[in-house]
Coordinates of C-alpha atoms and ligand atoms in Angstrom, one line a residue:
M1456 CA 128.0 97.2 120.8
I1457 CA 124.2 97.2 121.7
Y1458 CA 122.3 95.0 119.7
M1459 CA 118.6 95.7 119.0
H1460 CA 115.9 94.0 121.1
L1461 CA 114.7 90.8 118.8
T1462 CA 111.3 89.4 119.2
E1463 CA 110.8 85.6 119.3
K1464 CA 109.9 85.4 115.7
E1465 CA 112.9 87.9 114.5
Q1466 CA 115.3 85.8 116.5
R1467 CA 114.3 82.8 115.0
M1468 CA 114.3 84.4 111.5
L1469 CA 118.1 85.3 112.6
D1470 CA 118.7 81.6 113.4
G1471 CA 117.7 80.6 109.8
A1472 CA 114.5 79.2 110.6
E1473 CA 113.1 80.9 107.6
G1474 CA 115.6 80.3 105.1
Y1475 CA 119.0 81.5 103.5
A1476 CA 117.8 84.9 102.4
V1477 CA 115.9 85.8 105.8
R1478 CA 118.7 84.9 107.9
K1479 CA 121.1 87.0 105.8
S1480 CA 118.5 89.8 105.9
M1481 CA 118.5 89.6 109.6
E1482 CA 122.0 89.5 110.1
I1483 CA 122.4 93.2 107.6
L1484 CA 119.7 94.5 109.6
V1485 CA 120.9 93.5 112.9
A1486 CA 124.5 94.8 112.1
L1487 CA 122.9 98.0 110.6
G1488 CA 120.7 98.2 113.9
A1489 CA 124.4 98.2 115.9
I1490 CA 126.0 100.7 113.9
Y1491 CA 123.4 103.4 114.3
G1492 CA 121.9 102.2 118.2
A1493 CA 118.8 101.3 116.9
K1494 CA 116.2 99.4 119.8
S1495 CA 114.3 97.8 117.6
L1496 CA 113.1 96.8 114.3
I1497 CA 110.0 98.5 112.6
N1498 CA 107.3 97.2 109.9
V1499 CA 107.3 99.0 106.4
G1500 CA 105.0 99.6 104.4
S1501 CA 106.8 99.5 101.2
V1502 CA 110.7 98.8 99.9
Q1503 CA 112.4 100.5 96.7
V1504 CA 115.7 98.7 96.0
S1505 CA 118.4 100.1 94.4
G1506 CA 121.7 98.9 92.9
V1507 CA 119.9 97.2 89.8
S1508 CA 121.9 98.1 87.1
Y1509 CA 124.5 95.5 85.7
N1510 CA 126.8 98.6 85.4
N1511 CA 127.1 99.1 89.1
L1512 CA 126.7 95.5 90.4
G1513 CA 128.7 93.8 87.7
D1514 CA 129.1 89.9 88.0
A1515 CA 129.8 89.9 92.0
G1516 CA 126.6 91.9 92.7
L1517 CA 124.6 89.4 90.1
E1518 CA 125.7 86.2 92.1
F1519 CA 124.8 88.1 95.5
L1520 CA 121.6 88.6 93.9
D1521 CA 121.1 85.0 93.0
E1522 CA 122.1 83.3 96.1
L1523 CA 119.2 85.8 97.6
A1524 CA 116.5 84.6 95.2
R1525 CA 117.1 80.9 95.8
D1526 CA 114.7 81.1 98.7
G1527 CA 114.1 84.8 99.3
K1528 CA 110.4 86.5 99.0
V1529 CA 109.4 89.8 99.5
R1530 CA 107.0 90.3 102.0
V1531 CA 105.8 94.2 100.9
L1532 CA 105.2 95.9 98.1
T1533 CA 108.9 96.3 96.6
T1534 CA 109.9 98.1 93.2
L1535 CA 113.4 98.7 91.7
N1536 CA 115.2 101.9 91.0
P1537 CA 116.5 102.4 87.2
A1538 CA 118.1 99.5 85.3
G1539 CA 121.7 99.7 83.1
M1540 CA 119.0 99.7 79.8
D1541 CA 115.5 100.0 78.7
L1542 CA 114.0 96.5 79.0
E1543 CA 112.4 96.2 75.9
N1544 CA 113.8 98.6 73.6
W1545 CA 117.5 98.5 74.6
R1546 CA 118.9 97.9 71.0
Q1547 CA 117.6 101.6 70.3
L1548 CA 119.4 103.1 72.8
G1549 CA 122.9 101.3 71.7
I1550 CA 123.1 98.8 74.2
S1551 CA 125.4 95.7 73.7
P1552 CA 123.9 92.3 73.7
E1553 CA 126.4 91.2 76.3
F1554 CA 125.5 93.7 78.6
A1555 CA 121.7 93.0 77.8
E1556 CA 122.1 89.2 78.8
K1557 CA 123.8 90.0 82.1
Q1558 CA 121.2 92.8 82.8
N1559 CA 118.6 90.7 82.0
L1560 CA 119.9 87.8 84.5
V1561 CA 119.5 90.7 87.1
I1562 CA 115.9 91.3 86.4
K1563 CA 115.1 87.8 86.6
A1564 CA 116.7 87.8 90.1
F1565 CA 114.5 90.2 91.3
E1566 CA 111.6 88.9 89.6
R1567 CA 112.0 85.4 91.4
M1568 CA 112.0 87.2 94.5
G1569 CA 108.6 88.5 94.2
I1570 CA 109.5 92.3 93.1
L1571 CA 107.6 94.4 90.8
I1572 CA 109.6 94.8 87.8
S1573 CA 109.0 98.6 87.5
C1574 CA 112.2 100.1 87.6
T1575 CA 111.9 104.1 88.4
C1576 CA 113.2 106.6 90.6
T1577 CA 109.5 108.0 90.6
P1578 CA 107.9 105.3 92.3
Y1579 CA 105.6 107.6 94.1
L1580 CA 104.2 108.6 90.5
I1581 CA 103.4 104.8 89.5
G1582 CA 101.4 103.3 92.4
N1583 CA 104.1 102.9 95.4
L1584 CA 102.8 105.9 96.9
P1585 CA 103.0 105.7 101.3
L1586 CA 101.1 107.1 103.2
Y1587 CA 101.9 109.9 105.8
G1588 CA 103.8 109.2 108.4
E1589 CA 104.3 105.2 107.2
H1590 CA 107.6 103.6 107.6
I1591 CA 109.4 102.8 104.6
A1592 CA 113.0 101.3 103.5
W1593 CA 113.7 103.1 100.0
S1594 CA 117.0 103.4 98.4
E1595 CA 116.9 106.0 95.8
S1596 CA 118.1 109.3 97.0
S1597 CA 115.7 111.4 95.0
A1598 CA 112.7 109.0 95.9
V1599 CA 113.4 109.2 99.8
T1600 CA 113.9 112.8 99.9
F1601 CA 110.2 113.1 97.8
A1602 CA 108.8 110.4 100.7
N1603 CA 110.2 112.0 103.6
S1604 CA 109.7 115.8 102.6
V1605 CA 106.6 115.9 100.1
I1606 CA 104.8 112.9 101.1
G1607 CA 105.5 112.7 104.8
A1608 CA 106.2 109.1 105.2
K1609 CA 109.7 108.2 106.9
T1610 CA 112.9 106.4 105.5
N1611 CA 116.5 106.4 105.7
K1612 CA 118.1 106.2 102.4
E1613 CA 118.9 102.4 102.3
G1614 CA 121.6 101.1 100.4
G1615 CA 120.7 98.2 98.1
P1616 CA 121.2 95.3 100.5
S1617 CA 119.6 96.9 103.1
A1618 CA 116.4 97.8 101.0
L1619 CA 116.4 94.2 100.2
A1620 CA 117.0 92.7 103.5
A1621 CA 113.8 95.3 104.4
A1622 CA 111.9 93.9 101.6
F1623 CA 112.7 90.1 102.9
V1624 CA 111.7 90.6 106.6
G1625 CA 109.2 93.3 106.2
K1626 CA 111.2 95.5 108.6
T1627 CA 113.9 97.8 109.0
P1628 CA 115.8 99.2 112.1
C1629 CA 114.3 101.8 113.8
Y1630 CA 117.2 104.8 113.6
G1631 CA 117.7 108.2 112.2
L1632 CA 114.7 109.7 110.3
H1633 CA 112.6 107.1 111.2
L1634 CA 112.6 108.8 114.5
D1635 CA 110.5 112.1 115.0
E1636 CA 113.4 113.6 117.2
N1637 CA 115.9 113.2 114.1
R1638 CA 113.2 114.8 111.7
V1639 CA 113.9 118.3 113.1
A1640 CA 114.6 121.0 110.9
D1641 CA 117.9 122.9 111.5
I1642 CA 118.7 125.4 109.4
H1643 CA 115.7 128.2 108.0
V1644 CA 116.7 129.0 104.4
Q1645 CA 115.0 132.1 103.1
V1646 CA 114.6 132.1 99.2
K1647 CA 114.6 135.6 97.8
A1648 CA 115.2 134.6 94.4
E1649 CA 112.9 134.3 91.4
L1650 CA 112.4 130.7 89.8
T1651 CA 110.8 130.7 86.9
K1652 CA 111.6 127.6 84.7
L1653 CA 112.0 123.6 86.0
S1654 CA 115.7 123.5 86.2
D1655 CA 116.1 126.7 88.3
W1656 CA 114.8 124.1 91.0
G1657 CA 117.7 122.1 90.7
A1658 CA 120.1 125.4 91.0
L1659 CA 118.0 126.2 94.2
G1660 CA 118.4 122.5 95.3
Y1661 CA 122.2 123.0 94.7
A1662 CA 122.4 126.5 96.4
I1663 CA 120.5 125.0 99.7
G1664 CA 122.2 121.9 99.6
K1665 CA 125.7 123.5 99.7
K1666 CA 124.6 125.3 102.7
A1667 CA 122.5 123.1 104.3
E1668 CA 125.4 120.5 104.4
N1669 CA 123.9 117.8 105.6
R1670 CA 121.3 119.9 108.1
I1671 CA 117.6 119.6 107.5
P1672 CA 116.5 122.4 105.7
Y1673 CA 113.2 124.7 106.8
I1674 CA 112.4 126.6 103.7
T1675 CA 110.2 129.8 103.4
G1676 CA 109.9 132.3 100.7
I1677 CA 108.1 129.9 98.3
E1678 CA 104.2 130.6 97.9
S1679 CA 103.6 127.4 95.6
T1680 CA 105.1 125.3 93.3
D1681 CA 104.2 121.8 91.5
L1682 CA 105.1 118.0 91.5
D1683 CA 107.6 118.1 88.9
K1684 CA 109.6 121.1 90.4
L1685 CA 109.3 119.6 93.8
K1686 CA 110.9 116.1 92.5
S1687 CA 114.0 118.0 90.2
F1688 CA 114.6 120.0 94.0
C1689 CA 114.8 116.7 96.0
A1690 CA 117.1 115.2 93.3
S1691 CA 119.2 118.3 93.4
V1692 CA 119.6 119.4 97.1
V1693 CA 120.2 115.8 98.4
T1694 CA 122.9 115.5 96.0
Y1695 CA 124.5 118.5 96.6
G1696 CA 124.9 118.1 100.5
A1697 CA 121.3 118.4 102.6
K1698 CA 119.7 115.1 104.5
P1699 CA 117.3 113.7 102.8
L1700 CA 114.2 115.8 104.0
F1701 CA 113.1 119.3 104.0
Y1702 CA 110.2 121.4 104.8
I1703 CA 108.8 124.4 102.9
K1704 CA 106.0 126.4 104.9
G1705 CA 102.9 126.2 103.4
V1706 CA 103.9 123.6 100.8
T1707 CA 105.0 120.5 102.3
P1708 CA 103.4 118.3 105.2
A1709 CA 104.4 118.9 108.8
A1710 CA 106.4 122.2 108.1
E1711 CA 103.7 123.5 110.0
Q1712 CA 104.6 121.6 113.0
Q1713 CA 108.6 123.0 112.9
T1714 CA 109.8 125.6 115.2
V1715 CA 111.4 128.0 112.5
P1716 CA 115.3 127.1 113.4
K1717 CA 117.5 130.3 114.5
E1718 CA 120.5 129.9 111.9
T1719 CA 119.0 131.6 108.6
V1720 CA 120.8 131.7 105.6
S1721 CA 119.0 133.2 102.4
I1722 CA 119.3 132.3 98.6
E1723 CA 119.7 135.2 96.5
Q1724 CA 119.4 135.4 93.0
A1725 CA 123.2 135.5 92.6
D1726 CA 123.1 132.1 94.6
I1727 CA 121.2 130.6 91.6
K1728 CA 123.2 132.4 88.9
N1729 CA 126.3 130.7 90.8
A1730 CA 124.5 127.2 90.7
Y1731 CA 124.2 127.4 86.6
D1732 CA 127.8 128.5 86.6
S1733 CA 128.7 125.9 88.7
I1734 CA 126.8 123.4 87.0
N1735 CA 127.5 124.3 83.3
D1736 CA 130.6 123.4 81.7
Q1737 CA 132.3 125.3 78.7
V1738 CA 130.6 123.4 75.4
S1739 CA 128.9 124.2 72.6
D1740 CA 128.6 120.7 70.3
I1741 CA 125.8 118.5 72.5
E1742 CA 126.3 114.9 71.7
L1743 CA 123.4 113.7 74.4
V1744 CA 119.9 115.5 75.2
C1745 CA 118.2 113.7 78.3
V1746 CA 115.1 114.7 80.1
G1747 CA 113.9 112.7 83.0
C1748 CA 116.2 112.9 86.2
P1749 CA 114.1 112.3 87.9
H1750 CA 112.1 109.9 85.8
C1751 CA 109.6 112.3 83.4
S1752 CA 106.2 112.8 84.6
I1753 CA 103.4 112.7 82.1
N1754 CA 103.1 116.5 82.0
E1755 CA 106.8 116.7 81.1
I1756 CA 106.5 114.1 78.3
A1757 CA 103.6 116.2 76.8
E1758 CA 105.7 119.2 77.3
V1759 CA 108.8 117.6 75.5
A1760 CA 105.6 116.2 72.8
S1761 CA 104.5 120.0 72.3
L1762 CA 108.2 121.4 72.0
L1763 CA 109.0 118.8 69.3
N1764 CA 106.2 118.7 66.9
G1765 CA 107.1 118.5 63.6
K1766 CA 110.8 119.3 64.6
R1767 CA 113.6 116.6 63.8
V1768 CA 116.5 115.8 65.9
A1769 CA 120.0 117.1 64.7
E1770 CA 121.9 114.5 62.8
G1771 CA 125.0 113.2 65.7
T1772 CA 122.8 113.9 68.5
E1773 CA 120.5 111.7 70.6
F1774 CA 117.7 113.0 72.5
W1775 CA 116.5 110.1 75.2
V1776 CA 113.3 110.9 77.2
A1777 CA 113.8 108.9 80.5
T1778 CA 110.7 107.7 82.2
S1779 CA 109.0 104.8 83.8
R1780 CA 107.4 102.2 81.8
T1781 CA 103.9 103.4 83.0
A1782 CA 104.2 106.8 82.4
K1783 CA 105.5 105.9 78.8
Q1784 CA 102.4 103.7 78.1
L1785 CA 100.2 106.5 79.2
A1786 CA 101.6 108.4 76.5
D1787 CA 101.4 106.0 74.0
K1788 CA 97.6 106.2 74.8
R1789 CA 97.7 110.1 74.4
G1790 CA 99.9 110.4 71.2
Y1791 CA 103.0 111.9 72.9
T1792 CA 105.0 108.8 72.0
A1793 CA 104.2 108.9 68.3
T1794 CA 105.2 112.7 68.4
I1795 CA 108.4 112.3 69.9
E1796 CA 109.2 109.3 68.2
A1797 CA 108.9 111.0 64.9
A1798 CA 110.9 113.9 65.5
G1799 CA 113.8 110.9 65.8
A1800 CA 114.2 111.2 69.7
K1801 CA 113.8 108.1 72.2
F1802 CA 112.1 106.9 74.9
A1803 CA 114.8 105.2 77.6
C1804 CA 111.9 103.8 80.0
D1805 CA 113.4 101.7 82.9
T1806 CA 116.9 103.5 82.7
C1807 CA 118.5 106.6 83.2
M1808 CA 121.4 108.6 81.9
A1809 CA 123.4 108.0 85.4
V1810 CA 123.0 103.9 85.5
A1811 CA 123.2 103.4 81.8
P1812 CA 126.7 102.3 80.9
L1813 CA 127.5 105.6 78.6
K1814 CA 131.1 106.4 80.2
G1815 CA 133.2 107.4 77.1
R1816 CA 130.1 107.3 74.6
F1817 CA 129.1 110.7 74.8
K1818 CA 131.4 114.0 75.2
S1819 CA 128.5 116.4 75.9
L1820 CA 125.1 116.4 77.7
A1821 CA 122.0 118.7 77.9
T1822 CA 119.6 118.1 80.6
T1823 CA 116.9 119.8 82.5
S1824 CA 118.4 118.1 85.8
A1825 CA 121.2 119.4 88.1
K1826 CA 121.4 115.7 89.7
G1827 CA 122.2 114.6 86.2
C1828 CA 124.7 116.7 85.5
F1829 CA 126.7 115.6 88.5
Y1830 CA 126.6 112.1 87.4
S1831 CA 127.2 112.6 84.2
R1832 CA 130.4 114.2 84.6
Q1833 CA 131.5 110.7 86.3
N1834 CA 130.6 109.6 82.9
L1835 CA 133.1 112.4 81.9
M1836 CA 130.5 114.4 80.2
K1837 CA 130.5 118.1 79.7
T1838 CA 126.9 119.3 81.1
K1839 CA 124.6 121.9 80.3
M1840 CA 121.6 122.5 82.5
G1841 CA 118.1 124.2 81.5
S1842 CA 114.8 124.4 80.9
I1843 CA 112.9 121.5 78.8
E1844 CA 112.4 124.3 75.8
E1845 CA 116.5 124.9 76.1
C1846 CA 116.6 121.0 75.8
V1847 CA 114.9 120.6 72.8
E1848 CA 116.5 123.4 71.1
A1849 CA 119.6 121.7 71.6
A1850 CA 118.3 118.3 70.5
V1851 CA 117.3 119.8 67.3
T1852 CA 120.8 121.9 66.7
G1853 CA 122.8 119.6 68.2
K1854 CA 124.0 122.9 70.1
W1855 CA 123.6 124.9 73.5
N1856 CA 122.8 128.3 72.3
S1857 CA 122.1 130.2 75.4
Ligands
F3S651 FE1 116.3 109.1 88.5 FE2 118.9 108.8 87.4 FE3 118.0 110.8 87.8 S1 117.9 107.3 89.3 S2 117.0 110.6 90.1 S3 117.0 109.9 86.7 S4 120.1 110.0 88.2

């Protein structure tokens, strides 16, 4: 096994001169570097840490974090992925006090490390916005894909411990998508389908993910799009099989520098329909409606508010609007929160349907998100994917009608 070249300072960190958390972190980074053949460490501009929900961490994870928090302090801007509950209004989401107590201990450990307690998978919407070409160490797959593809930053998809290690050292091993030679598009995807609503972008991600199979798509046939559709696409394409990097000609940065790959596949209307057919289950009664995967932008919250205005969520159905606390604060100021809550819907800040402890609690879900359907099936729910309008309709009728 070939080990990375370490500077004298890095070697001292590995030898324990800067304390327990830094030594542990260096051990993790050196092991990763050896596995992936990295020659050295590189500085990172920011870190985003996954593995925040107590639902996924359990007591062993909490213990690991507590140990690191004894002397570990992050050296770069570090934010968190969603936790297992709304950190303020967990009761209204039906979270038990026992779970809340453990989740709060997890958050306190992160706080002691100097991490900014913003639990969101859209850190790029709330101030953790990397520069073009900047090396970062992010964990959440949709955010990693967004950072690599839409922003043009450079990151591998880190695991929770390797992201934390990068935060304590301020560096990550230079391999994978940090190297330009590994960022070359290797499959040309011609989109010939018409995409009309937000969830079509989730369906497109499903279709391309399946065809790209761990490759980097170079996508043509899309004239323009907006940020919400791109974030939905990012979540889906990586969930269903592609690498966390794509190029869209005329839309994403650096697409022009890519040579069009020889291997070409096309996405027809039938592929989009097939994606919906695969993602949607046979179910008509809807127990949970959740929009905000990835976390809602303020524009999506505005749309939910306008569609819910004057309506009422059906008895026996819950409607969650998952978002960052920052976006919710903006929604408070603009009056969207009042409209949404007057209709009986709930904000689920800091959390999401995939990482909250929902297994067995709801039998069916309606959402805008292809990724949300993937994870909710693991939580034993039957799933339906559609537009924000269709989701609001499902919330007020308790039924999926289309
Ligand atoms: Fe975000 Fe949870 Fe979806 S982390 S991308 S809302 S599954």
